[in-house]
Amino acid sequence: MKKFLAMAVAAVMVLGVAACSSGTTEETQETEQTEETEGETTEETEGGEVLLMGCSADFAPFEYYADDAVTITGYDIDMMQEVCNRIGRTLQVQDMNFDAIVAGVQTGKLDVGASGITITEERQASVNFSEPYFVAAQSILVPKDSPITGYQDLIDGDYTASVQLATTGDIMASEKMPGRVSQFEKYGDALAALMAGKVDCMVLDTGVANAYAEANDLKVLDENFGNPEDKEYYGIAVAKENTELLDQINAALADMEADGFFEELDAKYFSES
Ligand code: ARG
């Protein structure tokens, strides 16, 4: 999958622009997207019980606002739409701050969290995760003329970083660069801080970092934040007690892998065309 991320720069650039502009202008956090998704699902899931998915729609190409600035679209939405088609549910997407998603799933406010969420032990204490569906790593995004050359500079120096609150980038940076991390609810604001020179770098998932770099004339360092072999796996979060839904989702994901749906999805969001 990492290969896809590397190849994806050009394609993701366009999506990155959409995500950036919506990230900074979209103040409403509770945007419910009912018409679009229900419209799309009526044929196959007519009458299907609503499945409410929480995401932070600032993470192109996984979840971001389309050009109409109303519709939330992206890899996670297409994936969950397909899962819903297969399990007879009607998808409804809700934009929210990333740090509220796992808690929302845990307390039953959301049926699932699908937001490029990395499966971590800490999160697994609160919710269950589906089988992994994507591999990622943490990248370091800097201005093109930055003196920062790699991960070690961030550990040793007095550089500062912006992150999205409660993400793995936040958790790692806060541990390795204590007192030098600025947390933001939305990626658009973390990026704005970097663009304004208020911080020296941003720590975030590779695919999204590449998109921001292309769209904003920034660069992603070759070295990951952390060890080169550090990888993260995205999963769909489901409430602990909702094992039936988790089983349904896992079965759908396995079928989608087997019958080529994911291959097409990867091509749609991570190819150069
Ligand atoms: N993968 C990272 C994490 O789980 C970042 C996810 C951020 N997702 C988003 N839609 N903003 O912490």
PDB file of C-alpha atoms and ligand atoms in Angstrom:
ATOM      1  CA  MET A   1       0.000   0.000   0.000  1.00  0.00           C
ATOM      2  CA  LYS A   2       2.922   2.328   0.681  1.00  0.00           C
ATOM      3  CA  LYS A   3       3.735   2.060  -2.967  1.00  0.00           C
ATOM      4  CA  PHE A   4       0.315   3.478  -3.698  1.00  0.00           C
ATOM      5  CA  LEU A   5       1.008   6.408  -1.447  1.00  0.00           C
ATOM      6  CA  ALA A   6       4.216   7.236  -3.263  1.00  0.00           C
ATOM      7  CA  MET A   7       2.530   7.017  -6.634  1.00  0.00           C
ATOM      8  CA  ALA A   8      -0.408   9.007  -5.509  1.00  0.00           C
ATOM      9  CA  VAL A   9       1.107  12.442  -5.163  1.00  0.00           C
ATOM     10  CA  ALA A  10      -0.305  13.929  -8.346  1.00  0.00           C
ATOM     11  CA  ALA A  11      -3.778  12.525  -7.933  1.00  0.00           C
ATOM     12  CA  VAL A  12      -3.971  13.403  -4.291  1.00  0.00           C
ATOM     13  CA  MET A  13      -2.900  16.968  -4.879  1.00  0.00           C
ATOM     14  CA  VAL A  14      -6.300  17.990  -6.158  1.00  0.00           C
ATOM     15  CA  LEU A  15      -7.995  16.349  -3.247  1.00  0.00           C
ATOM     16  CA  GLY A  16      -5.547  18.010  -0.895  1.00  0.00           C
ATOM     17  CA  VAL A  17      -6.618  21.419  -2.080  1.00  0.00           C
ATOM     18  CA  ALA A  18     -10.224  20.590  -1.356  1.00  0.00           C
ATOM     19  CA  ALA A  19      -9.347  19.344   2.095  1.00  0.00           C
ATOM     20  CA  CYS A  20      -7.263  22.372   2.969  1.00  0.00           C
ATOM     21  CA  SER A  21      -9.822  24.918   1.986  1.00  0.00           C
ATOM     22  CA  SER A  22     -12.635  23.122   3.721  1.00  0.00           C
ATOM     23  CA  GLY A  23     -10.473  22.542   6.778  1.00  0.00           C
ATOM     24  CA  THR A  24     -10.044  26.245   7.290  1.00  0.00           C
ATOM     25  CA  THR A  25     -13.456  27.474   6.240  1.00  0.00           C
ATOM     26  CA  GLU A  26     -15.662  24.724   7.554  1.00  0.00           C
ATOM     27  CA  GLU A  27     -16.467  25.809  11.058  1.00  0.00           C
ATOM     28  CA  THR A  28     -19.513  23.633  11.522  1.00  0.00           C
ATOM     29  CA  GLN A  29     -18.361  20.426  13.078  1.00  0.00           C
ATOM     30  CA  GLU A  30     -21.637  18.562  13.023  1.00  0.00           C
ATOM     31  CA  THR A  31     -22.320  18.411   9.338  1.00  0.00           C
ATOM     32  CA  GLU A  32     -24.676  15.588   8.679  1.00  0.00           C
ATOM     33  CA  GLN A  33     -24.648  14.296   5.198  1.00  0.00           C
ATOM     34  CA  THR A  34     -27.920  12.588   4.713  1.00  0.00           C
ATOM     35  CA  GLU A  35     -29.265  13.323   1.263  1.00  0.00           C
ATOM     36  CA  GLU A  36     -26.223  12.334  -0.754  1.00  0.00           C
ATOM     37  CA  THR A  37     -25.597   9.042   0.941  1.00  0.00           C
ATOM     38  CA  GLU A  38     -29.200   8.031   1.293  1.00  0.00           C
ATOM     39  CA  GLY A  39     -29.743   8.854  -2.344  1.00  0.00           C
ATOM     40  CA  GLU A  40     -26.907   6.616  -3.343  1.00  0.00           C
ATOM     41  CA  THR A  41     -27.977   3.728  -1.212  1.00  0.00           C
ATOM     42  CA  THR A  42     -31.698   3.561  -1.835  1.00  0.00           C
ATOM     43  CA  GLU A  43     -31.448   1.040  -4.662  1.00  0.00           C
ATOM     44  CA  GLU A  44     -29.633  -1.603  -2.735  1.00  0.00           C
ATOM     45  CA  THR A  45     -30.463  -0.822   0.839  1.00  0.00           C
ATOM     46  CA  GLU A  46     -33.963   0.559   0.651  1.00  0.00           C
ATOM     47  CA  GLY A  47     -35.339   0.750   4.122  1.00  0.00           C
ATOM     48  CA  GLY A  48     -32.063  -0.419   5.597  1.00  0.00           C
ATOM     49  CA  GLU A  49     -31.428   0.825   9.109  1.00  0.00           C
ATOM     50  CA  VAL A  50     -29.180   3.884   9.209  1.00  0.00           C
ATOM     51  CA  LEU A  51     -25.539   3.240   9.979  1.00  0.00           C
ATOM     52  CA  LEU A  52     -24.041   6.416  11.410  1.00  0.00           C
ATOM     53  CA  MET A  53     -20.358   6.828  10.628  1.00  0.00           C
ATOM     54  CA  GLY A  54     -18.203   9.463  12.329  1.00  0.00           C
ATOM     55  CA  CYS A  55     -15.161  10.944  10.607  1.00  0.00           C
ATOM     56  CA  SER A  56     -13.024  14.045  10.672  1.00  0.00           C
ATOM     57  CA  ALA A  57     -13.455  15.285   7.126  1.00  0.00           C
ATOM     58  CA  ASP A  58     -10.075  16.965   6.850  1.00  0.00           C
ATOM     59  CA  PHE A  59      -8.044  13.996   5.717  1.00  0.00           C
ATOM     60  CA  ALA A  60      -7.908  13.741   1.929  1.00  0.00           C
ATOM     61  CA  PRO A  61      -8.091  11.370   0.211  1.00  0.00           C
ATOM     62  CA  PHE A  62      -9.764   9.392   3.003  1.00  0.00           C
ATOM     63  CA  GLU A  63     -12.469  11.896   4.011  1.00  0.00           C
ATOM     64  CA  TYR A  64     -12.800  15.459   2.787  1.00  0.00           C
ATOM     65  CA  TYR A  65     -15.336  17.906   1.422  1.00  0.00           C
ATOM     66  CA  ALA A  66     -16.058  17.766  -2.289  1.00  0.00           C
ATOM     67  CA  ASP A  67     -15.993  20.971  -4.332  1.00  0.00           C
ATOM     68  CA  ASP A  68     -19.575  21.768  -3.350  1.00  0.00           C
ATOM     69  CA  ALA A  69     -18.222  22.175   0.223  1.00  0.00           C
ATOM     70  CA  VAL A  70     -21.187  20.169   1.503  1.00  0.00           C
ATOM     71  CA  THR A  71     -20.691  16.581   0.427  1.00  0.00           C
ATOM     72  CA  ILE A  72     -18.184  14.512   2.350  1.00  0.00           C
ATOM     73  CA  THR A  73     -16.386  12.122   0.064  1.00  0.00           C
ATOM     74  CA  GLY A  74     -13.274   9.941  -0.056  1.00  0.00           C
ATOM     75  CA  TYR A  75     -11.853   6.471   0.365  1.00  0.00           C
ATOM     76  CA  ASP A  76     -13.454   5.765   3.745  1.00  0.00           C
ATOM     77  CA  ILE A  77     -16.867   6.929   2.565  1.00  0.00           C
ATOM     78  CA  ASP A  78     -16.738   4.764  -0.587  1.00  0.00           C
ATOM     79  CA  MET A  79     -15.588   1.824   1.495  1.00  0.00           C
ATOM     80  CA  MET A  80     -18.338   2.216   4.090  1.00  0.00           C
ATOM     81  CA  GLN A  81     -20.953   2.829   1.377  1.00  0.00           C
ATOM     82  CA  GLU A  82     -19.994  -0.499  -0.138  1.00  0.00           C
ATOM     83  CA  VAL A  83     -20.060  -2.220   3.247  1.00  0.00           C
ATOM     84  CA  CYS A  84     -23.549  -0.786   3.810  1.00  0.00           C
ATOM     85  CA  ASN A  85     -24.717  -1.933   0.391  1.00  0.00           C
ATOM     86  CA  ARG A  86     -23.591  -5.431   1.289  1.00  0.00           C
ATOM     87  CA  ILE A  87     -25.037  -5.586   4.776  1.00  0.00           C
ATOM     88  CA  GLY A  88     -28.298  -3.797   3.986  1.00  0.00           C
ATOM     89  CA  ARG A  89     -27.763  -0.564   5.901  1.00  0.00           C
ATOM     90  CA  THR A  90     -28.132   3.090   4.896  1.00  0.00           C
ATOM     91  CA  LEU A  91     -24.943   5.084   5.363  1.00  0.00           C
ATOM     92  CA  GLN A  92     -25.031   8.447   7.087  1.00  0.00           C
ATOM     93  CA  VAL A  93     -21.796  10.402   7.498  1.00  0.00           C
ATOM     94  CA  GLN A  94     -21.087  12.863  10.287  1.00  0.00           C
ATOM     95  CA  ASP A  95     -18.120  15.229  10.377  1.00  0.00           C
ATOM     96  CA  MET A  96     -16.650  15.759  13.821  1.00  0.00           C
ATOM     97  CA  ASN A  97     -13.373  16.387  15.574  1.00  0.00           C
ATOM     98  CA  PHE A  98     -11.088  13.395  15.399  1.00  0.00           C
ATOM     99  CA  ASP A  99     -10.677  13.177  19.174  1.00  0.00           C
ATOM    100  CA  ALA A 100     -14.432  12.615  19.605  1.00  0.00           C
ATOM    101  CA  ILE A 101     -14.765   9.657  17.244  1.00  0.00           C
ATOM    102  CA  VAL A 102     -13.597   6.743  19.393  1.00  0.00           C
ATOM    103  CA  ALA A 103     -15.583   8.048  22.372  1.00  0.00           C
ATOM    104  CA  GLY A 104     -18.615   8.502  20.101  1.00  0.00           C
ATOM    105  CA  VAL A 105     -18.393   4.872  19.043  1.00  0.00           C
ATOM    106  CA  GLN A 106     -17.806   3.686  22.593  1.00  0.00           C
ATOM    107  CA  THR A 107     -20.862   5.505  23.939  1.00  0.00           C
ATOM    108  CA  GLY A 108     -23.098   4.407  21.055  1.00  0.00           C
ATOM    109  CA  LYS A 109     -23.569   7.873  19.531  1.00  0.00           C
ATOM    110  CA  LEU A 110     -21.969   6.515  16.372  1.00  0.00           C
ATOM    111  CA  ASP A 111     -22.289   3.056  14.876  1.00  0.00           C
ATOM    112  CA  VAL A 112     -18.787   3.160  13.434  1.00  0.00           C
ATOM    113  CA  GLY A 113     -15.741   5.369  13.217  1.00  0.00           C
ATOM    114  CA  ALA A 114     -14.067   5.292   9.802  1.00  0.00           C
ATOM    115  CA  SER A 115     -11.553   8.103   9.590  1.00  0.00           C
ATOM    116  CA  GLY A 116      -8.155   6.705   8.737  1.00  0.00           C
ATOM    117  CA  ILE A 117      -8.094   5.550  12.353  1.00  0.00           C
ATOM    118  CA  THR A 118      -4.925   3.724  13.277  1.00  0.00           C
ATOM    119  CA  ILE A 119      -5.487   0.575  15.301  1.00  0.00           C
ATOM    120  CA  THR A 120      -3.673   1.101  18.617  1.00  0.00           C
ATOM    121  CA  GLU A 121      -3.712  -0.867  21.870  1.00  0.00           C
ATOM    122  CA  GLU A 122      -4.932   2.170  23.730  1.00  0.00           C
ATOM    123  CA  ARG A 123      -7.930   2.596  21.440  1.00  0.00           C
ATOM    124  CA  GLN A 124      -8.583  -1.127  21.546  1.00  0.00           C
ATOM    125  CA  ALA A 125      -9.234  -0.732  25.249  1.00  0.00           C
ATOM    126  CA  SER A 126     -12.341   1.340  24.349  1.00  0.00           C
ATOM    127  CA  VAL A 127     -13.555  -0.057  21.019  1.00  0.00           C
ATOM    128  CA  ASN A 128     -13.089  -3.005  18.695  1.00  0.00           C
ATOM    129  CA  PHE A 129     -11.543  -2.635  15.269  1.00  0.00           C
ATOM    130  CA  SER A 130     -12.263  -4.363  11.994  1.00  0.00           C
ATOM    131  CA  GLU A 131      -9.489  -6.163  10.172  1.00  0.00           C
ATOM    132  CA  PRO A 132      -6.972  -3.591   8.896  1.00  0.00           C
ATOM    133  CA  TYR A 133      -7.741  -2.051   5.502  1.00  0.00           C
ATOM    134  CA  PHE A 134      -4.804   0.309   4.914  1.00  0.00           C
ATOM    135  CA  VAL A 135      -1.127   0.692   5.873  1.00  0.00           C
ATOM    136  CA  ALA A 136       0.396   4.078   6.734  1.00  0.00           C
ATOM    137  CA  ALA A 137       3.251   5.774   8.613  1.00  0.00           C
ATOM    138  CA  GLN A 138       3.887   9.166  10.220  1.00  0.00           C
ATOM    139  CA  SER A 139       5.611  11.764   8.064  1.00  0.00           C
ATOM    140  CA  ILE A 140       7.315  15.074   8.739  1.00  0.00           C
ATOM    141  CA  LEU A 141       5.984  17.962   6.635  1.00  0.00           C
ATOM    142  CA  VAL A 142       8.171  21.111   6.435  1.00  0.00           C
ATOM    143  CA  PRO A 143       8.585  24.276   4.360  1.00  0.00           C
ATOM    144  CA  LYS A 144      10.859  23.695   1.384  1.00  0.00           C
ATOM    145  CA  ASP A 145      13.652  25.805   2.891  1.00  0.00           C
ATOM    146  CA  SER A 146      13.479  24.129   6.300  1.00  0.00           C
ATOM    147  CA  PRO A 147      16.780  23.305   8.046  1.00  0.00           C
ATOM    148  CA  ILE A 148      15.201  20.136   9.461  1.00  0.00           C
ATOM    149  CA  THR A 149      16.778  17.130   7.770  1.00  0.00           C
ATOM    150  CA  GLY A 150      15.211  14.221   9.616  1.00  0.00           C
ATOM    151  CA  TYR A 151      13.618  12.705  12.674  1.00  0.00           C
ATOM    152  CA  GLN A 152      16.706  13.045  14.862  1.00  0.00           C
ATOM    153  CA  ASP A 153      16.775  16.821  14.385  1.00  0.00           C
ATOM    154  CA  LEU A 154      13.325  16.974  15.939  1.00  0.00           C
ATOM    155  CA  ILE A 155      14.394  14.916  18.926  1.00  0.00           C
ATOM    156  CA  ASP A 156      17.641  16.829  19.531  1.00  0.00           C
ATOM    157  CA  GLY A 157      16.759  20.368  18.466  1.00  0.00           C
ATOM    158  CA  ASP A 158      14.227  22.822  19.785  1.00  0.00           C
ATOM    159  CA  TYR A 159      11.975  22.677  16.750  1.00  0.00           C
ATOM    160  CA  THR A 160       8.209  22.807  17.186  1.00  0.00           C
ATOM    161  CA  ALA A 161       5.484  20.771  15.471  1.00  0.00           C
ATOM    162  CA  SER A 162       1.764  21.029  14.827  1.00  0.00           C
ATOM    163  CA  VAL A 163      -0.496  17.968  14.938  1.00  0.00           C
ATOM    164  CA  GLN A 164      -4.162  17.043  14.954  1.00  0.00           C
ATOM    165  CA  LEU A 165      -5.309  16.466  18.511  1.00  0.00           C
ATOM    166  CA  ALA A 166      -5.403  12.816  19.652  1.00  0.00           C
ATOM    167  CA  THR A 167      -3.971  11.397  16.438  1.00  0.00           C
ATOM    168  CA  THR A 168      -1.053   8.997  16.433  1.00  0.00           C
ATOM    169  CA  GLY A 169       1.045  11.894  15.120  1.00  0.00           C
ATOM    170  CA  ASP A 170       0.075  13.843  18.258  1.00  0.00           C
ATOM    171  CA  ILE A 171       0.771  10.911  20.561  1.00  0.00           C
ATOM    172  CA  MET A 172       4.205  10.242  19.052  1.00  0.00           C
ATOM    173  CA  ALA A 173       5.288  13.869  18.758  1.00  0.00           C
ATOM    174  CA  SER A 174       4.075  14.734  22.261  1.00  0.00           C
ATOM    175  CA  GLU A 175       6.127  11.850  23.630  1.00  0.00           C
ATOM    176  CA  LYS A 176       9.311  12.537  21.648  1.00  0.00           C
ATOM    177  CA  MET A 177       9.170  16.364  21.615  1.00  0.00           C
ATOM    178  CA  PRO A 178       7.507  17.219  24.942  1.00  0.00           C
ATOM    179  CA  GLY A 179       6.456  20.840  25.303  1.00  0.00           C
ATOM    180  CA  ARG A 180       7.095  21.601  21.627  1.00  0.00           C
ATOM    181  CA  VAL A 181       3.857  20.350  20.092  1.00  0.00           C
ATOM    182  CA  SER A 182       0.820  22.471  19.175  1.00  0.00           C
ATOM    183  CA  GLN A 183      -2.413  20.482  18.943  1.00  0.00           C
ATOM    184  CA  PHE A 184      -5.322  21.451  16.700  1.00  0.00           C
ATOM    185  CA  GLU A 185      -8.811  19.994  16.408  1.00  0.00           C
ATOM    186  CA  LYS A 186      -8.650  20.032  12.606  1.00  0.00           C
ATOM    187  CA  TYR A 187      -5.776  19.429  10.206  1.00  0.00           C
ATOM    188  CA  GLY A 188      -6.574  22.618   8.303  1.00  0.00           C
ATOM    189  CA  ASP A 189      -5.625  24.642  11.373  1.00  0.00           C
ATOM    190  CA  ALA A 190      -2.470  22.608  12.032  1.00  0.00           C
ATOM    191  CA  LEU A 191      -1.460  23.291   8.437  1.00  0.00           C
ATOM    192  CA  ALA A 192      -2.297  26.992   8.773  1.00  0.00           C
ATOM    193  CA  ALA A 193       0.067  27.178  11.760  1.00  0.00           C
ATOM    194  CA  LEU A 194       2.861  25.694   9.655  1.00  0.00           C
ATOM    195  CA  MET A 195       2.131  27.980   6.727  1.00  0.00           C
ATOM    196  CA  ALA A 196       2.173  31.017   9.038  1.00  0.00           C
ATOM    197  CA  GLY A 197       5.555  29.997  10.448  1.00  0.00           C
ATOM    198  CA  LYS A 198       4.159  29.460  13.938  1.00  0.00           C
ATOM    199  CA  VAL A 199       5.599  25.937  14.024  1.00  0.00           C
ATOM    200  CA  ASP A 200       8.558  24.365  12.230  1.00  0.00           C
ATOM    201  CA  CYS A 201       6.896  21.196  10.977  1.00  0.00           C
ATOM    202  CA  MET A 202       3.769  19.101  11.014  1.00  0.00           C
ATOM    203  CA  VAL A 203       3.560  15.391  11.913  1.00  0.00           C
ATOM    204  CA  LEU A 204       0.835  13.424  10.101  1.00  0.00           C
ATOM    205  CA  ASP A 205       0.048  10.331   8.059  1.00  0.00           C
ATOM    206  CA  THR A 206       2.128   9.952   4.895  1.00  0.00           C
ATOM    207  CA  GLY A 207      -0.564   9.964   2.211  1.00  0.00           C
ATOM    208  CA  VAL A 208      -2.167  13.086   3.580  1.00  0.00           C
ATOM    209  CA  ALA A 209       1.229  14.773   4.140  1.00  0.00           C
ATOM    210  CA  ASN A 210       2.049  14.206   0.460  1.00  0.00           C
ATOM    211  CA  ALA A 211      -1.235  15.797  -0.537  1.00  0.00           C
ATOM    212  CA  TYR A 212      -0.571  18.862   1.627  1.00  0.00           C
ATOM    213  CA  ALA A 213       2.992  19.140   0.323  1.00  0.00           C
ATOM    214  CA  GLU A 214       1.864  19.170  -3.280  1.00  0.00           C
ATOM    215  CA  ALA A 215      -0.972  21.574  -2.709  1.00  0.00           C
ATOM    216  CA  ASN A 216       0.978  24.051  -0.600  1.00  0.00           C
ATOM    217  CA  ASP A 217       4.520  23.932  -1.938  1.00  0.00           C
ATOM    218  CA  LEU A 218       5.877  22.164   1.124  1.00  0.00           C
ATOM    219  CA  LYS A 219       7.987  19.025   1.349  1.00  0.00           C
ATOM    220  CA  VAL A 220       7.774  15.697   3.126  1.00  0.00           C
ATOM    221  CA  LEU A 221      11.075  14.464   4.573  1.00  0.00           C
ATOM    222  CA  ASP A 222      12.314  11.096   3.370  1.00  0.00           C
ATOM    223  CA  GLU A 223      12.568   9.863   6.936  1.00  0.00           C
ATOM    224  CA  ASN A 224       9.426   8.937   8.855  1.00  0.00           C
ATOM    225  CA  PHE A 225       8.708  10.292  12.289  1.00  0.00           C
ATOM    226  CA  GLY A 226       9.862   7.280  14.304  1.00  0.00           C
ATOM    227  CA  ASN A 227      11.716   4.207  13.163  1.00  0.00           C
ATOM    228  CA  PRO A 228      11.777   3.495   9.427  1.00  0.00           C
ATOM    229  CA  GLU A 229       9.923   0.250   9.978  1.00  0.00           C
ATOM    230  CA  ASP A 230       7.116   1.825  12.062  1.00  0.00           C
ATOM    231  CA  LYS A 231       3.831   1.131  10.330  1.00  0.00           C
ATOM    232  CA  GLU A 232       0.236   1.877  11.201  1.00  0.00           C
ATOM    233  CA  TYR A 233      -2.863  -0.002  10.160  1.00  0.00           C
ATOM    234  CA  TYR A 234      -6.240   1.653   9.662  1.00  0.00           C
ATOM    235  CA  GLY A 235      -9.333  -0.101  10.999  1.00  0.00           C
ATOM    236  CA  ILE A 236     -13.052   0.644  11.353  1.00  0.00           C
ATOM    237  CA  ALA A 237     -14.001   1.256  14.995  1.00  0.00           C
ATOM    238  CA  VAL A 238     -17.099  -0.510  16.351  1.00  0.00           C
ATOM    239  CA  ALA A 239     -18.498  -0.578  19.907  1.00  0.00           C
ATOM    240  CA  LYS A 240     -17.250  -3.500  22.017  1.00  0.00           C
ATOM    241  CA  GLU A 241     -20.737  -4.897  22.525  1.00  0.00           C
ATOM    242  CA  ASN A 242     -21.663  -4.606  18.857  1.00  0.00           C
ATOM    243  CA  THR A 243     -19.959  -7.829  17.797  1.00  0.00           C
ATOM    244  CA  GLU A 244     -22.652  -8.665  15.275  1.00  0.00           C
ATOM    245  CA  LEU A 245     -21.942  -5.491  13.327  1.00  0.00           C
ATOM    246  CA  LEU A 246     -18.193  -6.092  13.582  1.00  0.00           C
ATOM    247  CA  ASP A 247     -18.614  -9.587  12.147  1.00  0.00           C
ATOM    248  CA  GLN A 248     -20.770  -8.248   9.314  1.00  0.00           C
ATOM    249  CA  ILE A 249     -18.225  -5.552   8.509  1.00  0.00           C
ATOM    250  CA  ASN A 250     -15.315  -7.995   8.539  1.00  0.00           C
ATOM    251  CA  ALA A 251     -17.179 -10.395   6.275  1.00  0.00           C
ATOM    252  CA  ALA A 252     -17.984  -7.556   3.864  1.00  0.00           C
ATOM    253  CA  LEU A 253     -14.358  -6.335   3.893  1.00  0.00           C
ATOM    254  CA  ALA A 254     -13.091  -9.839   3.137  1.00  0.00           C
ATOM    255  CA  ASP A 255     -15.504 -10.129   0.207  1.00  0.00           C
ATOM    256  CA  MET A 256     -14.542  -6.687  -1.028  1.00  0.00           C
ATOM    257  CA  GLU A 257     -10.873  -7.685  -0.965  1.00  0.00           C
ATOM    258  CA  ALA A 258     -11.617 -10.975  -2.719  1.00  0.00           C
ATOM    259  CA  ASP A 259     -13.782  -9.562  -5.478  1.00  0.00           C
ATOM    260  CA  GLY A 260     -11.541  -6.651  -6.384  1.00  0.00           C
ATOM    261  CA  PHE A 261     -13.437  -3.758  -4.786  1.00  0.00           C
ATOM    262  CA  PHE A 262     -10.379  -2.589  -2.837  1.00  0.00           C
ATOM    263  CA  GLU A 263      -8.178  -2.830  -5.882  1.00  0.00           C
ATOM    264  CA  GLU A 264     -10.515  -0.437  -7.666  1.00  0.00           C
ATOM    265  CA  LEU A 265     -10.754   1.811  -4.653  1.00  0.00           C
ATOM    266  CA  ASP A 266      -6.952   2.049  -4.414  1.00  0.00           C
ATOM    267  CA  ALA A 267      -6.802   2.843  -8.113  1.00  0.00           C
ATOM    268  CA  LYS A 268      -9.480   5.521  -7.743  1.00  0.00           C
ATOM    269  CA  TYR A 269      -7.747   7.394  -4.946  1.00  0.00           C
ATOM    270  CA  PHE A 270      -4.089   6.437  -5.379  1.00  0.00           C
ATOM    271  CA  SER A 271      -3.357   6.380  -9.057  1.00  0.00           C
ATOM    272  CA  GLU A 272      -2.018   9.105 -11.273  1.00  0.00           C
ATOM    273  CA  SER A 273      -4.993   9.458 -13.558  1.00  0.00           C
TER     274      SER A 273
HETATM  275  N1  ARG B   1      -4.089   7.697  11.469  1.00  0.00           N
HETATM  276  C1  ARG B   1      -4.016   8.726  12.442  1.00  0.00           C
HETATM  277  C2  ARG B   1      -4.644   8.288  13.733  1.00  0.00           C
HETATM  278  O1  ARG B   1      -5.359   7.344  13.780  1.00  0.00           O
HETATM  279  C3  ARG B   1      -4.643  10.023  11.988  1.00  0.00           C
HETATM  280  C4  ARG B   1      -6.051   9.912  11.552  1.00  0.00           C
HETATM  281  C5  ARG B   1      -6.675  11.249  11.344  1.00  0.00           C
HETATM  282  N2  ARG B   1      -7.901  11.126  10.638  1.00  0.00           N
HETATM  283  C6  ARG B   1      -8.657  12.161  10.223  1.00  0.00           C
HETATM  284  N3  ARG B   1      -9.697  11.886   9.490  1.00  0.00           N
HETATM  285  N4  ARG B   1      -8.352  13.385  10.537  1.00  0.00           N
HETATM  286  O2  ARG B   1      -4.456   8.880  14.745  1.00  0.00           O
END
